[in-house]
PDB file of C-alpha atoms in Angstrom:
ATOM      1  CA  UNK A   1      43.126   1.427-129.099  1.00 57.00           C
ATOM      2  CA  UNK A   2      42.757  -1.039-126.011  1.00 69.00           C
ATOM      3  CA  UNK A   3      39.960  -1.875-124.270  1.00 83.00           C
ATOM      4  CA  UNK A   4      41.772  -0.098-120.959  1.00 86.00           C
ATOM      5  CA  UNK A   5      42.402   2.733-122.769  1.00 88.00           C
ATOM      6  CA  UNK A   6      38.338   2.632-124.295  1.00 90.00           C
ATOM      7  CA  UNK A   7      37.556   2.178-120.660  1.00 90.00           C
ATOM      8  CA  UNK A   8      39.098   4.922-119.218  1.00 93.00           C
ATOM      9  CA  UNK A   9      37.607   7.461-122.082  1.00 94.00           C
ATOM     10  CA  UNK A  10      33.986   6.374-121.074  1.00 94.00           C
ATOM     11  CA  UNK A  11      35.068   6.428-117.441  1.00 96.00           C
ATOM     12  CA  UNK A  12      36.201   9.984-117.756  1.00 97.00           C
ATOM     13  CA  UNK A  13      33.572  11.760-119.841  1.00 97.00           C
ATOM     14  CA  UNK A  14      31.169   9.790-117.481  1.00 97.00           C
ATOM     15  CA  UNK A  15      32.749  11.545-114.402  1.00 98.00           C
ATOM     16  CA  UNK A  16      32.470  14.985-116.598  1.00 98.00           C
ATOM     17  CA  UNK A  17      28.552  14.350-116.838  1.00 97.00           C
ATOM     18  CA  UNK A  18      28.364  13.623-113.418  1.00 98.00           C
ATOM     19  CA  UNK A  19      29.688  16.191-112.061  1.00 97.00           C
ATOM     20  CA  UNK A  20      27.409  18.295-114.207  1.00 95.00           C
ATOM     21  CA  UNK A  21      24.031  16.659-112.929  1.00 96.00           C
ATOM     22  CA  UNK A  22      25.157  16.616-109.461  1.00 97.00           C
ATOM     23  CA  UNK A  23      25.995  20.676-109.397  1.00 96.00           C
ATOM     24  CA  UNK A  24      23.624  21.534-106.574  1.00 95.00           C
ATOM     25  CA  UNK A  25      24.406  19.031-104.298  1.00 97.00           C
ATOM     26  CA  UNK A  26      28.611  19.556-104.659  1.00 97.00           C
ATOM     27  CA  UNK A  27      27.612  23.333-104.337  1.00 97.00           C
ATOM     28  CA  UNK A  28      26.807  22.430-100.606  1.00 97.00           C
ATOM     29  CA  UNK A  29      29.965  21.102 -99.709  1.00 97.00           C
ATOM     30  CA  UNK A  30      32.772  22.065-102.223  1.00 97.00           C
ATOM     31  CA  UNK A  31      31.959  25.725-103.332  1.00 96.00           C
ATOM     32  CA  UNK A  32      34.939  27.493-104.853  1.00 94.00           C
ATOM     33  CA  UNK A  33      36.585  24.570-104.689  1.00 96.00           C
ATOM     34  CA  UNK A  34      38.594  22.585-106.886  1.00 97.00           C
ATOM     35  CA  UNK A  35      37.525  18.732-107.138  1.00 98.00           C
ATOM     36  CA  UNK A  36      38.865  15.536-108.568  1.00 98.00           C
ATOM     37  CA  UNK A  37      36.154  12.952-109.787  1.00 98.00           C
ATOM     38  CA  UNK A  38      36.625   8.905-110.114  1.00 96.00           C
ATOM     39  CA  UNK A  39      33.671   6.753-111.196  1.00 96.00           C
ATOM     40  CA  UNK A  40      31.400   9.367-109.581  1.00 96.00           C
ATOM     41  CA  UNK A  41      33.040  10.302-106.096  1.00 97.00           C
ATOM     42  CA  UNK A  42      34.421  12.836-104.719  1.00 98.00           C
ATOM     43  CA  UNK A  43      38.227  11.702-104.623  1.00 98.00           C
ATOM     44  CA  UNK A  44      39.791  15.009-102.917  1.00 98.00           C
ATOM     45  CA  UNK A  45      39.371  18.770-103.070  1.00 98.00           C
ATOM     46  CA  UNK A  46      41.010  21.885-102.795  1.00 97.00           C
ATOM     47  CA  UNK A  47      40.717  26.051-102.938  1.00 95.00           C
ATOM     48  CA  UNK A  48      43.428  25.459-105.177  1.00 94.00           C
ATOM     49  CA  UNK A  49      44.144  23.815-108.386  1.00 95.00           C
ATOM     50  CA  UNK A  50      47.768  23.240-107.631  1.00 94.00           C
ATOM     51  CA  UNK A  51      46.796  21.780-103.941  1.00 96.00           C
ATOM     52  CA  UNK A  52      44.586  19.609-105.464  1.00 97.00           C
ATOM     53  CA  UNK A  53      47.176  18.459-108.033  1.00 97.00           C
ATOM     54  CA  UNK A  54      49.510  17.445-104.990  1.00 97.00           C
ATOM     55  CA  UNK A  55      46.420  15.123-103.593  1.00 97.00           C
ATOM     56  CA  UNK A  56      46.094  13.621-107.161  1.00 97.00           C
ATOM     57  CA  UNK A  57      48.478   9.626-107.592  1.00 96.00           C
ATOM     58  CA  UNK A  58      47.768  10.571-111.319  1.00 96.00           C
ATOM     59  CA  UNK A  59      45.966  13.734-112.074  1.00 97.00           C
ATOM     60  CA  UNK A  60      46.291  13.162-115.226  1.00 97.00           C
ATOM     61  CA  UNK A  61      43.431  10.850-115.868  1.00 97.00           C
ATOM     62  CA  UNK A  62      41.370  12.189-113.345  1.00 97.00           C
ATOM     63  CA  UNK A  63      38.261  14.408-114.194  1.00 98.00           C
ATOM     64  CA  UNK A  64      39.418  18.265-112.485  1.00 98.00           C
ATOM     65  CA  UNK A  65      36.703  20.585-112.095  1.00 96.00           C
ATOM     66  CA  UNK A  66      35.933  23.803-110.460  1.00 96.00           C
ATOM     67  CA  UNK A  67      32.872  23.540-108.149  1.00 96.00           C
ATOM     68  CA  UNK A  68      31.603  27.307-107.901  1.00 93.00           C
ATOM     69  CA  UNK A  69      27.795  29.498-108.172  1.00 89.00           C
ATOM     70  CA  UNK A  70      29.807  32.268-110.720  1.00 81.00           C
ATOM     71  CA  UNK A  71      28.333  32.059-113.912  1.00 72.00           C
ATOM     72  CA  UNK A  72      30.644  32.049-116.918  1.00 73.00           C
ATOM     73  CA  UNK A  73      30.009  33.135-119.915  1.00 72.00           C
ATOM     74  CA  UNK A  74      32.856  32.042-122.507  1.00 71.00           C
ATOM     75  CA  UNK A  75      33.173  33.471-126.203  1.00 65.00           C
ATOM     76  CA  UNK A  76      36.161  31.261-126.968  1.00 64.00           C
TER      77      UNK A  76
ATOM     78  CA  UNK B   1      32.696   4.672-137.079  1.00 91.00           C
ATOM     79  CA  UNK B   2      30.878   7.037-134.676  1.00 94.00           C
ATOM     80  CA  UNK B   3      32.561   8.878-131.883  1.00 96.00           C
ATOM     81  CA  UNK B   4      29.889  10.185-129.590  1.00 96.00           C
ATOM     82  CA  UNK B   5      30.223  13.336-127.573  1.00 97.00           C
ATOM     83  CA  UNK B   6      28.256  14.750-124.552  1.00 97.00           C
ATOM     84  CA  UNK B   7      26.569  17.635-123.799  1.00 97.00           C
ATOM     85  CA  UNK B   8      27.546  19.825-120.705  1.00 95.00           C
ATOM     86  CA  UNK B   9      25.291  22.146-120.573  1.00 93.00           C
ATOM     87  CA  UNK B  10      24.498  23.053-124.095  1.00 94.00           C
ATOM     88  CA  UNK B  11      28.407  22.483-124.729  1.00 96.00           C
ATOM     89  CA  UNK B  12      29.337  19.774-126.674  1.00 98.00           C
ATOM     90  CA  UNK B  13      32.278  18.021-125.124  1.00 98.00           C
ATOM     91  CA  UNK B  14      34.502  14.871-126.657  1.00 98.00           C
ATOM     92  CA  UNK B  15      37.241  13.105-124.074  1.00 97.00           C
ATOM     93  CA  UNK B  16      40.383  12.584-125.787  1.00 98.00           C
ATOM     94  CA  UNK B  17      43.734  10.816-124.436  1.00 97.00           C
ATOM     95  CA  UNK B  18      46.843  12.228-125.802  1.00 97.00           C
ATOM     96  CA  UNK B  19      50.198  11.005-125.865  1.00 96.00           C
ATOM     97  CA  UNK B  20      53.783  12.465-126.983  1.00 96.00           C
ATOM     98  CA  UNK B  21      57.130  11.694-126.083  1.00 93.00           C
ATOM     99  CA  UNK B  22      56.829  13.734-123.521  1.00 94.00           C
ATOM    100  CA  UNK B  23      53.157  13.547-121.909  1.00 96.00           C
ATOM    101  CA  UNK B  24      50.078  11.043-121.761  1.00 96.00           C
ATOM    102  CA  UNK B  25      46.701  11.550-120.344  1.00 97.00           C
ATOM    103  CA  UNK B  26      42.816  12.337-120.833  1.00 98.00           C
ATOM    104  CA  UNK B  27      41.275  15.926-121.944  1.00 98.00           C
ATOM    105  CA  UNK B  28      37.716  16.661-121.903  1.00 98.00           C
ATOM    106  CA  UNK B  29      37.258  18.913-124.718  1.00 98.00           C
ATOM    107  CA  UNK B  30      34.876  21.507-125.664  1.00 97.00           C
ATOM    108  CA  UNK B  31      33.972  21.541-129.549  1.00 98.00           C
ATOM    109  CA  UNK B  32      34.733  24.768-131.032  1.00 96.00           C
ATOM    110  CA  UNK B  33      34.239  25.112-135.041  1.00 96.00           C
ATOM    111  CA  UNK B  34      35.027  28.733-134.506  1.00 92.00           C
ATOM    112  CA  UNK B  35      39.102  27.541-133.413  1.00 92.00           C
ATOM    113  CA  UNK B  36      41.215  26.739-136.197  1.00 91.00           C
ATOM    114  CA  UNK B  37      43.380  23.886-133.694  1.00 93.00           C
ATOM    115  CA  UNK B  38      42.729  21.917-131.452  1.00 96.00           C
ATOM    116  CA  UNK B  39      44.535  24.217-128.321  1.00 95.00           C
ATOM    117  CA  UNK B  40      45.253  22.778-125.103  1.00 96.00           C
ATOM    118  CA  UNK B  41      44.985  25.741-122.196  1.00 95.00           C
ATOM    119  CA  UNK B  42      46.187  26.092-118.967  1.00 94.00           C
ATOM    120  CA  UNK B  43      44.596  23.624-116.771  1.00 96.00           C
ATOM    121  CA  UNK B  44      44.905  20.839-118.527  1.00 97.00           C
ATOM    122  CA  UNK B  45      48.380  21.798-118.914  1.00 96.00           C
ATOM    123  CA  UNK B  46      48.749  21.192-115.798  1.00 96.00           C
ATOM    124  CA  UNK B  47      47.049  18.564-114.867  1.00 97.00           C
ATOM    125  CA  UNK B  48      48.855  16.539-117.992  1.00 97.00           C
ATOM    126  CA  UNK B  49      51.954  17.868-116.253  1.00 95.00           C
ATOM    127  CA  UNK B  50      53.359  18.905-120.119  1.00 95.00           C
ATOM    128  CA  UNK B  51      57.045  19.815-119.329  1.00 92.00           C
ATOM    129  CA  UNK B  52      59.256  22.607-120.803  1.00 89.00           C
ATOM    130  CA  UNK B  53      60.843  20.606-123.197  1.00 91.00           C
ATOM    131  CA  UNK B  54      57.716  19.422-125.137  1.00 91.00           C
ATOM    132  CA  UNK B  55      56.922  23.185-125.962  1.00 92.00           C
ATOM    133  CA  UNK B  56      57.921  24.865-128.884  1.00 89.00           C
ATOM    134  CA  UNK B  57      57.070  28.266-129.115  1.00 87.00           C
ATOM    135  CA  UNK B  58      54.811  28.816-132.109  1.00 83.00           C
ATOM    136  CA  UNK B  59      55.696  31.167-134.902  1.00 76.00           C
ATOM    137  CA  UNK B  60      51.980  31.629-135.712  1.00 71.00           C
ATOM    138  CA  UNK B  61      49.768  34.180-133.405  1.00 65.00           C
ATOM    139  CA  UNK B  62      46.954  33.277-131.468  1.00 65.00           C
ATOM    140  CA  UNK B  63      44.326  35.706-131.827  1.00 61.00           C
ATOM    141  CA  UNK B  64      40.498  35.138-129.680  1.00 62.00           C
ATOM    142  CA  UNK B  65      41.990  34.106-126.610  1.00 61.00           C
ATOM    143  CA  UNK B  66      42.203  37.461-124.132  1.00 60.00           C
ATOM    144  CA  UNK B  67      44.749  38.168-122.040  1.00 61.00           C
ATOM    145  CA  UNK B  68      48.827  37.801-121.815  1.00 66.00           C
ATOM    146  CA  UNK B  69      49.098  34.526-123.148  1.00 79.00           C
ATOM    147  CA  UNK B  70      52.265  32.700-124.582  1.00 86.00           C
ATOM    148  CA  UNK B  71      51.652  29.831-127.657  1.00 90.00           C
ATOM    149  CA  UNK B  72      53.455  27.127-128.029  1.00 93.00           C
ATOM    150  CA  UNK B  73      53.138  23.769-130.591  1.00 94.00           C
ATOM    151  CA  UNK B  74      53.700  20.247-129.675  1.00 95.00           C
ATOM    152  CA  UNK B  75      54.348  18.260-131.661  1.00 94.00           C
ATOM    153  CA  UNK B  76      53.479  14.537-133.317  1.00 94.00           C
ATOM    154  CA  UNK B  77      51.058  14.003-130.244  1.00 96.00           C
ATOM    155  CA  UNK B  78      48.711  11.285-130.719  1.00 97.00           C
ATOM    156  CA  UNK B  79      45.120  12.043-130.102  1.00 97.00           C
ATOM    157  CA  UNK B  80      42.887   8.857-129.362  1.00 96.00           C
ATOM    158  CA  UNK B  81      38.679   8.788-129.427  1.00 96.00           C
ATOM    159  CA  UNK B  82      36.563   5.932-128.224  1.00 93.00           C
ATOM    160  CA  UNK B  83      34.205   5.171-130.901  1.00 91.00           C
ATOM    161  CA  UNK B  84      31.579   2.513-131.394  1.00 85.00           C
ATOM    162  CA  UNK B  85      33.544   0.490-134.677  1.00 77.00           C
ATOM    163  CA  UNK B  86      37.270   0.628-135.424  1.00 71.00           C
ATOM    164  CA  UNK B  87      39.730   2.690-132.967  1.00 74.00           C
ATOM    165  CA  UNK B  88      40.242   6.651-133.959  1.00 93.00           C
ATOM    166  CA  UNK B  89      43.548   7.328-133.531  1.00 95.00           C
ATOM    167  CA  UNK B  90      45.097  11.138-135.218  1.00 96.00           C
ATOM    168  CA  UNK B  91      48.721  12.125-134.988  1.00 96.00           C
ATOM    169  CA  UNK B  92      49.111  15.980-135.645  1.00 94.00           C
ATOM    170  CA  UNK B  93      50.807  18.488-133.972  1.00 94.00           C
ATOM    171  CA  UNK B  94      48.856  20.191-130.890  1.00 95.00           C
ATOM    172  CA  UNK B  95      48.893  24.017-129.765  1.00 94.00           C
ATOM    173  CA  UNK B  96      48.961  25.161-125.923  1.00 95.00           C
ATOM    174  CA  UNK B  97      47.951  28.824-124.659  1.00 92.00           C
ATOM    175  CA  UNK B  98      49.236  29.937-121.419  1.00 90.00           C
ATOM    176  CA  UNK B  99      48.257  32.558-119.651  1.00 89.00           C
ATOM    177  CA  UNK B 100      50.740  34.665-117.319  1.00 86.00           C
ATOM    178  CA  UNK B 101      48.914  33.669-114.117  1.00 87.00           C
ATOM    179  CA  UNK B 102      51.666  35.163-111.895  1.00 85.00           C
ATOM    180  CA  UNK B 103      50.509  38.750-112.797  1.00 84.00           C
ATOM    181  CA  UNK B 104      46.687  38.100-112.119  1.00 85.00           C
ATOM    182  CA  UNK B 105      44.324  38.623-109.495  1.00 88.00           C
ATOM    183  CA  UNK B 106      43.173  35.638-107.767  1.00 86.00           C
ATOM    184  CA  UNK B 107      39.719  35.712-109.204  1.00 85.00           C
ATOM    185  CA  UNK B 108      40.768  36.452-112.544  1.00 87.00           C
ATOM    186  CA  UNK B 109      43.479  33.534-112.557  1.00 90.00           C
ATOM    187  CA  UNK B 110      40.009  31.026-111.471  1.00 88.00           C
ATOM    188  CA  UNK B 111      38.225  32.200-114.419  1.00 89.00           C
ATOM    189  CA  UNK B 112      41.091  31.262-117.011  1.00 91.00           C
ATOM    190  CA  UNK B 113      41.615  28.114-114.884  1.00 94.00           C
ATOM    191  CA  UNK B 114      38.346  27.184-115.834  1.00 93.00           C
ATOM    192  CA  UNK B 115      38.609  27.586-119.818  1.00 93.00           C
ATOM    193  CA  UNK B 116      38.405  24.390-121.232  1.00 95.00           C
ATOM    194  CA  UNK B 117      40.844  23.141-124.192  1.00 96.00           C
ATOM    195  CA  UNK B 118      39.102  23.528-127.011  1.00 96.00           C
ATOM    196  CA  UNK B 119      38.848  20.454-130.304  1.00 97.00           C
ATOM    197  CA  UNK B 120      39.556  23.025-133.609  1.00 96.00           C
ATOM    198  CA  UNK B 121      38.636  22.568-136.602  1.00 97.00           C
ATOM    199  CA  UNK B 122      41.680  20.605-138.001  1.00 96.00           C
ATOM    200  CA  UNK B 123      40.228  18.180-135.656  1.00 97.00           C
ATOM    201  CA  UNK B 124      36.830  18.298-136.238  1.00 98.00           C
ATOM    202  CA  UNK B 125      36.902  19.009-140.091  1.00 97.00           C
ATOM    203  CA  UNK B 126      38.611  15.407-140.569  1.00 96.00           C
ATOM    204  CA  UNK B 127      34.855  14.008-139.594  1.00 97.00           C
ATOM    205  CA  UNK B 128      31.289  14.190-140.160  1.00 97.00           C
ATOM    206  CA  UNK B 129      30.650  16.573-137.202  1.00 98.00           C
ATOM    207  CA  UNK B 130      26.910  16.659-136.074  1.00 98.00           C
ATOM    208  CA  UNK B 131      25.964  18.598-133.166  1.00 98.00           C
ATOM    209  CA  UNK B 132      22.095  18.407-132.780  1.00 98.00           C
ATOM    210  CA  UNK B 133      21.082  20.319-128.947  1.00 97.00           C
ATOM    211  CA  UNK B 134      17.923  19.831-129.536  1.00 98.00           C
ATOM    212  CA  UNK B 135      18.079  15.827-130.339  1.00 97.00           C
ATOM    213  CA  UNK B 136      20.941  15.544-127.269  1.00 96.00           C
ATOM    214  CA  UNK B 137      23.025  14.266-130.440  1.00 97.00           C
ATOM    215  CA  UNK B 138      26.582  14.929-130.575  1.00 98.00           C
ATOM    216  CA  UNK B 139      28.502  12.992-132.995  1.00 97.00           C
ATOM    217  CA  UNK B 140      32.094  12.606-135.020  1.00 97.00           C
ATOM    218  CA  UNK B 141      31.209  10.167-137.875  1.00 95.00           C
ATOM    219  CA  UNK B 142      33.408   9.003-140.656  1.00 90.00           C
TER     220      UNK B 142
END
Protein backbone atom coordinates (compact mmCIF):
# COMPACT_ATOMS: atom_id res chain seq x y z
CA UNK A 1 0.00 0.00 0.00
CA UNK A 2 1.31 3.70 -0.56
CA UNK A 3 1.72 6.19 1.72
CA UNK A 4 -1.19 8.30 -0.42
CA UNK A 5 -3.29 5.60 -0.30
CA UNK A 6 -2.40 5.13 3.92
CA UNK A 7 -3.13 8.80 3.94
CA UNK A 8 -6.30 8.94 2.55
CA UNK A 9 -7.63 5.83 4.89
CA UNK A 10 -6.69 7.90 8.07
CA UNK A 11 -8.03 11.00 6.35
CA UNK A 12 -11.34 9.35 5.80
CA UNK A 13 -12.13 7.46 8.99
CA UNK A 14 -10.90 10.79 10.62
CA UNK A 15 -13.69 12.73 8.75
CA UNK A 16 -16.17 9.70 9.91
CA UNK A 17 -15.22 10.54 13.67
CA UNK A 18 -15.66 13.97 13.12
CA UNK A 19 -18.62 14.13 11.93
CA UNK A 20 -19.73 12.00 14.84
CA UNK A 21 -18.38 14.44 17.66
CA UNK A 22 -19.57 17.41 15.91
CA UNK A 23 -23.47 16.01 15.65
CA UNK A 24 -25.05 18.88 17.54
CA UNK A 25 -23.51 21.59 16.01
CA UNK A 26 -24.18 20.16 12.06
CA UNK A 27 -27.77 19.50 13.50
CA UNK A 28 -28.11 23.41 13.46
CA UNK A 29 -27.38 23.95 10.03
CA UNK A 30 -27.64 20.71 7.91
CA UNK A 31 -30.66 18.72 9.41
CA UNK A 32 -32.02 16.10 7.04
CA UNK A 33 -29.44 16.80 5.01
CA UNK A 34 -26.98 14.94 3.19
CA UNK A 35 -23.20 16.15 3.74
CA UNK A 36 -19.82 15.52 2.26
CA UNK A 37 -16.79 15.80 4.77
CA UNK A 38 -12.91 16.66 3.81
CA UNK A 39 -10.32 16.98 6.59
CA UNK A 40 -13.16 18.17 8.85
CA UNK A 41 -15.31 20.73 6.74
CA UNK A 42 -18.25 20.91 5.49
CA UNK A 43 -17.48 20.50 1.61
CA UNK A 44 -21.27 20.70 0.23
CA UNK A 45 -24.73 19.48 1.19
CA UNK A 46 -27.86 18.40 -0.02
CA UNK A 47 -31.71 17.04 0.87
CA UNK A 48 -30.60 14.55 -1.43
CA UNK A 49 -28.03 11.94 -1.76
CA UNK A 50 -27.99 12.01 -5.50
CA UNK A 51 -27.79 16.09 -5.45
CA UNK A 52 -25.08 15.85 -3.32
CA UNK A 53 -23.32 13.26 -5.51
CA UNK A 54 -23.55 15.87 -8.49
CA UNK A 55 -21.62 18.57 -6.07
CA UNK A 56 -18.99 15.81 -5.30
CA UNK A 57 -15.26 16.13 -8.09
CA UNK A 58 -14.85 12.55 -6.57
CA UNK A 59 -17.45 11.27 -4.24
CA UNK A 60 -15.88 8.46 -4.04
CA UNK A 61 -13.29 9.22 -1.46
CA UNK A 62 -15.25 11.59 0.25
CA UNK A 63 -16.84 10.81 3.75
CA UNK A 64 -21.11 10.93 2.84
CA UNK A 65 -23.23 11.17 5.72
CA UNK A 66 -26.75 11.85 6.62
CA UNK A 67 -27.06 14.75 9.12
CA UNK A 68 -30.60 14.09 10.83
CA UNK A 69 -32.30 14.00 14.89
CA UNK A 70 -34.19 10.34 13.80
CA UNK A 71 -32.83 7.78 15.80
CA UNK A 72 -31.98 4.49 14.11
CA UNK A 73 -31.95 1.52 15.44
CA UNK A 74 -30.26 -1.16 13.00
CA UNK A 75 -30.39 -5.09 13.59
CA UNK A 76 -28.27 -5.77 10.52
CA UNK B 1 0.34 -6.07 12.09
CA UNK B 2 -2.56 -4.18 13.73
CA UNK B 3 -5.34 -2.55 11.83
CA UNK B 4 -7.14 -0.24 14.18
CA UNK B 5 -10.80 0.57 13.92
CA UNK B 6 -13.00 3.36 15.46
CA UNK B 7 -15.85 3.53 17.36
CA UNK B 8 -19.01 5.49 16.13
CA UNK B 9 -21.07 5.39 18.63
CA UNK B 10 -20.70 2.03 20.18
CA UNK B 11 -20.22 0.75 16.42
CA UNK B 12 -17.09 -0.41 15.50
CA UNK B 13 -16.17 0.92 12.11
CA UNK B 14 -12.85 -0.02 9.80
CA UNK B 15 -12.24 2.31 6.40
CA UNK B 16 -11.40 0.20 3.60
CA UNK B 17 -10.42 1.25 -0.16
CA UNK B 18 -11.51 -1.14 -2.73
CA UNK B 19 -10.58 -1.57 -6.15
CA UNK B 20 -11.83 -3.85 -9.23
CA UNK B 21 -11.64 -3.52 -12.76
CA UNK B 22 -14.39 -1.72 -12.66
CA UNK B 23 -14.50 0.64 -9.42
CA UNK B 24 -11.98 2.24 -6.80
CA UNK B 25 -12.69 4.14 -3.71
CA UNK B 26 -12.99 4.31 0.27
CA UNK B 27 -15.89 2.51 2.47
CA UNK B 28 -16.34 3.11 6.03
CA UNK B 29 -17.49 -0.09 7.31
CA UNK B 30 -19.45 -1.25 10.17
CA UNK B 31 -18.12 -4.65 11.78
CA UNK B 32 -20.71 -7.19 11.76
CA UNK B 33 -19.66 -10.89 13.04
CA UNK B 34 -23.30 -11.70 12.68
CA UNK B 35 -22.83 -11.22 8.34
CA UNK B 36 -21.29 -14.02 6.70
CA UNK B 37 -19.60 -11.30 3.73
CA UNK B 38 -18.45 -8.47 3.67
CA UNK B 39 -21.78 -6.69 1.65
CA UNK B 40 -21.55 -3.43 0.15
CA UNK B 41 -25.29 -1.61 0.28
CA UNK B 42 -26.78 1.00 -1.45
CA UNK B 43 -25.08 4.15 -0.65
CA UNK B 44 -21.90 3.33 -1.01
CA UNK B 45 -22.92 1.90 -4.19
CA UNK B 46 -23.41 4.89 -5.21
CA UNK B 47 -21.13 6.94 -4.10
CA UNK B 48 -18.31 4.28 -5.55
CA UNK B 49 -20.36 4.79 -8.71
CA UNK B 50 -20.14 0.58 -9.21
CA UNK B 51 -21.52 0.21 -12.81
CA UNK B 52 -23.81 -2.51 -14.30
CA UNK B 53 -21.24 -4.45 -15.67
CA UNK B 54 -19.26 -5.18 -12.43
CA UNK B 55 -22.47 -6.94 -10.98
CA UNK B 56 -23.14 -10.39 -11.17
CA UNK B 57 -26.20 -11.47 -9.83
CA UNK B 58 -25.56 -13.91 -7.00
CA UNK B 59 -26.90 -17.42 -7.01
CA UNK B 60 -26.81 -17.48 -3.18
CA UNK B 61 -29.82 -15.65 -1.11
CA UNK B 62 -29.42 -12.96 1.14
CA UNK B 63 -31.40 -13.46 4.10
CA UNK B 64 -31.31 -10.45 7.34
CA UNK B 65 -31.47 -7.62 5.17
CA UNK B 66 -35.47 -6.43 4.97
CA UNK B 67 -37.01 -5.28 2.20
CA UNK B 68 -37.02 -5.86 -1.86
CA UNK B 69 -33.52 -6.14 -2.33
CA UNK B 70 -31.55 -7.60 -5.39
CA UNK B 71 -27.78 -9.41 -4.62
CA UNK B 72 -25.24 -9.31 -6.68
CA UNK B 73 -21.21 -10.56 -6.36
CA UNK B 74 -18.24 -8.74 -7.56
CA UNK B 75 -15.76 -10.10 -8.10
CA UNK B 76 -11.64 -10.28 -7.46
CA UNK B 77 -12.00 -6.74 -5.75
CA UNK B 78 -9.12 -5.81 -3.76
CA UNK B 79 -9.78 -4.68 -0.28
CA UNK B 80 -6.88 -2.50 1.31
CA UNK B 81 -6.50 -1.61 5.41
CA UNK B 82 -4.07 0.86 6.84
CA UNK B 83 -2.29 -0.85 9.53
CA UNK B 84 0.55 0.11 11.81
CA UNK B 85 3.41 -2.73 10.23
CA UNK B 86 3.27 -4.29 6.77
CA UNK B 87 0.34 -3.21 4.20
CA UNK B 88 -3.09 -5.48 4.44
CA UNK B 89 -4.10 -6.03 1.24
CA UNK B 90 -7.23 -9.12 0.58
CA UNK B 91 -8.48 -10.02 -2.85
CA UNK B 92 -11.92 -11.91 -2.58
CA UNK B 93 -14.95 -11.52 -4.19
CA UNK B 94 -17.44 -8.77 -2.63
CA UNK B 95 -21.42 -8.93 -2.35
CA UNK B 96 -23.78 -5.75 -2.97
CA UNK B 97 -27.57 -5.50 -1.72
CA UNK B 98 -29.79 -3.14 -3.42
CA UNK B 99 -32.78 -2.10 -2.44
CA UNK B 100 -35.71 -1.16 -4.99
CA UNK B 101 -35.71 2.52 -3.96
CA UNK B 102 -38.05 3.49 -6.84
CA UNK B 103 -41.04 1.80 -5.05
CA UNK B 104 -40.39 3.48 -1.55
CA UNK B 105 -41.59 6.26 0.33
CA UNK B 106 -39.28 9.05 0.71
CA UNK B 107 -38.63 8.46 4.35
CA UNK B 108 -38.29 4.91 4.06
CA UNK B 109 -35.73 5.21 1.02
CA UNK B 110 -33.49 7.76 3.84
CA UNK B 111 -33.48 5.07 6.29
CA UNK B 112 -31.94 2.33 3.86
CA UNK B 113 -29.72 5.16 2.52
CA UNK B 114 -28.31 5.30 5.74
CA UNK B 115 -27.37 1.43 6.29
CA UNK B 116 -23.88 1.17 6.31
CA UNK B 117 -21.89 -1.72 4.32
CA UNK B 118 -21.19 -4.06 6.59
CA UNK B 119 -17.19 -6.09 7.03
CA UNK B 120 -18.55 -10.10 7.31
CA UNK B 121 -17.06 -12.52 8.70
CA UNK B 122 -14.96 -13.88 5.73
CA UNK B 123 -13.36 -10.63 6.37
CA UNK B 124 -13.04 -10.45 9.80
CA UNK B 125 -12.43 -14.25 10.55
CA UNK B 126 -9.00 -13.95 8.48
CA UNK B 127 -7.75 -11.78 11.75
CA UNK B 128 -7.48 -11.57 15.35
CA UNK B 129 -10.66 -9.43 15.75
CA UNK B 130 -10.86 -7.59 19.19
CA UNK B 131 -13.58 -5.29 19.83
CA UNK B 132 -13.26 -4.02 23.50
CA UNK B 133 -16.27 -0.85 24.03
CA UNK B 134 -15.39 -0.54 27.15
CA UNK B 135 -11.37 -0.07 26.59
CA UNK B 136 -12.33 2.22 23.19
CA UNK B 137 -10.21 -0.77 21.58
CA UNK B 138 -11.04 -1.89 18.24
CA UNK B 139 -8.55 -3.95 16.56
CA UNK B 140 -7.76 -6.50 13.39
CA UNK B 141 -4.45 -8.18 14.44
CA UNK B 142 -2.59 -10.88 12.66
Amino acid sequence: MNGQLTNDLHTFEDDHVWVSKNLDTLLEQYADQWIAVKNGQVVASDPDLSGLLSKLPDPAHTCVEFITREPLEMVL
Amino acid sequence: MIIRGRFIGDAPYFAVHLRSAYFQGLVWLLADTGASRTTILDRDAKLLGIPAEALEPASLPIVGIGGSVRSFLIRDVETALASEGEDVVIRQDLWVVQHDLDQLPPEEVSRILRLPSVMGRDLLNRFNFTCDYQAGNVRLER
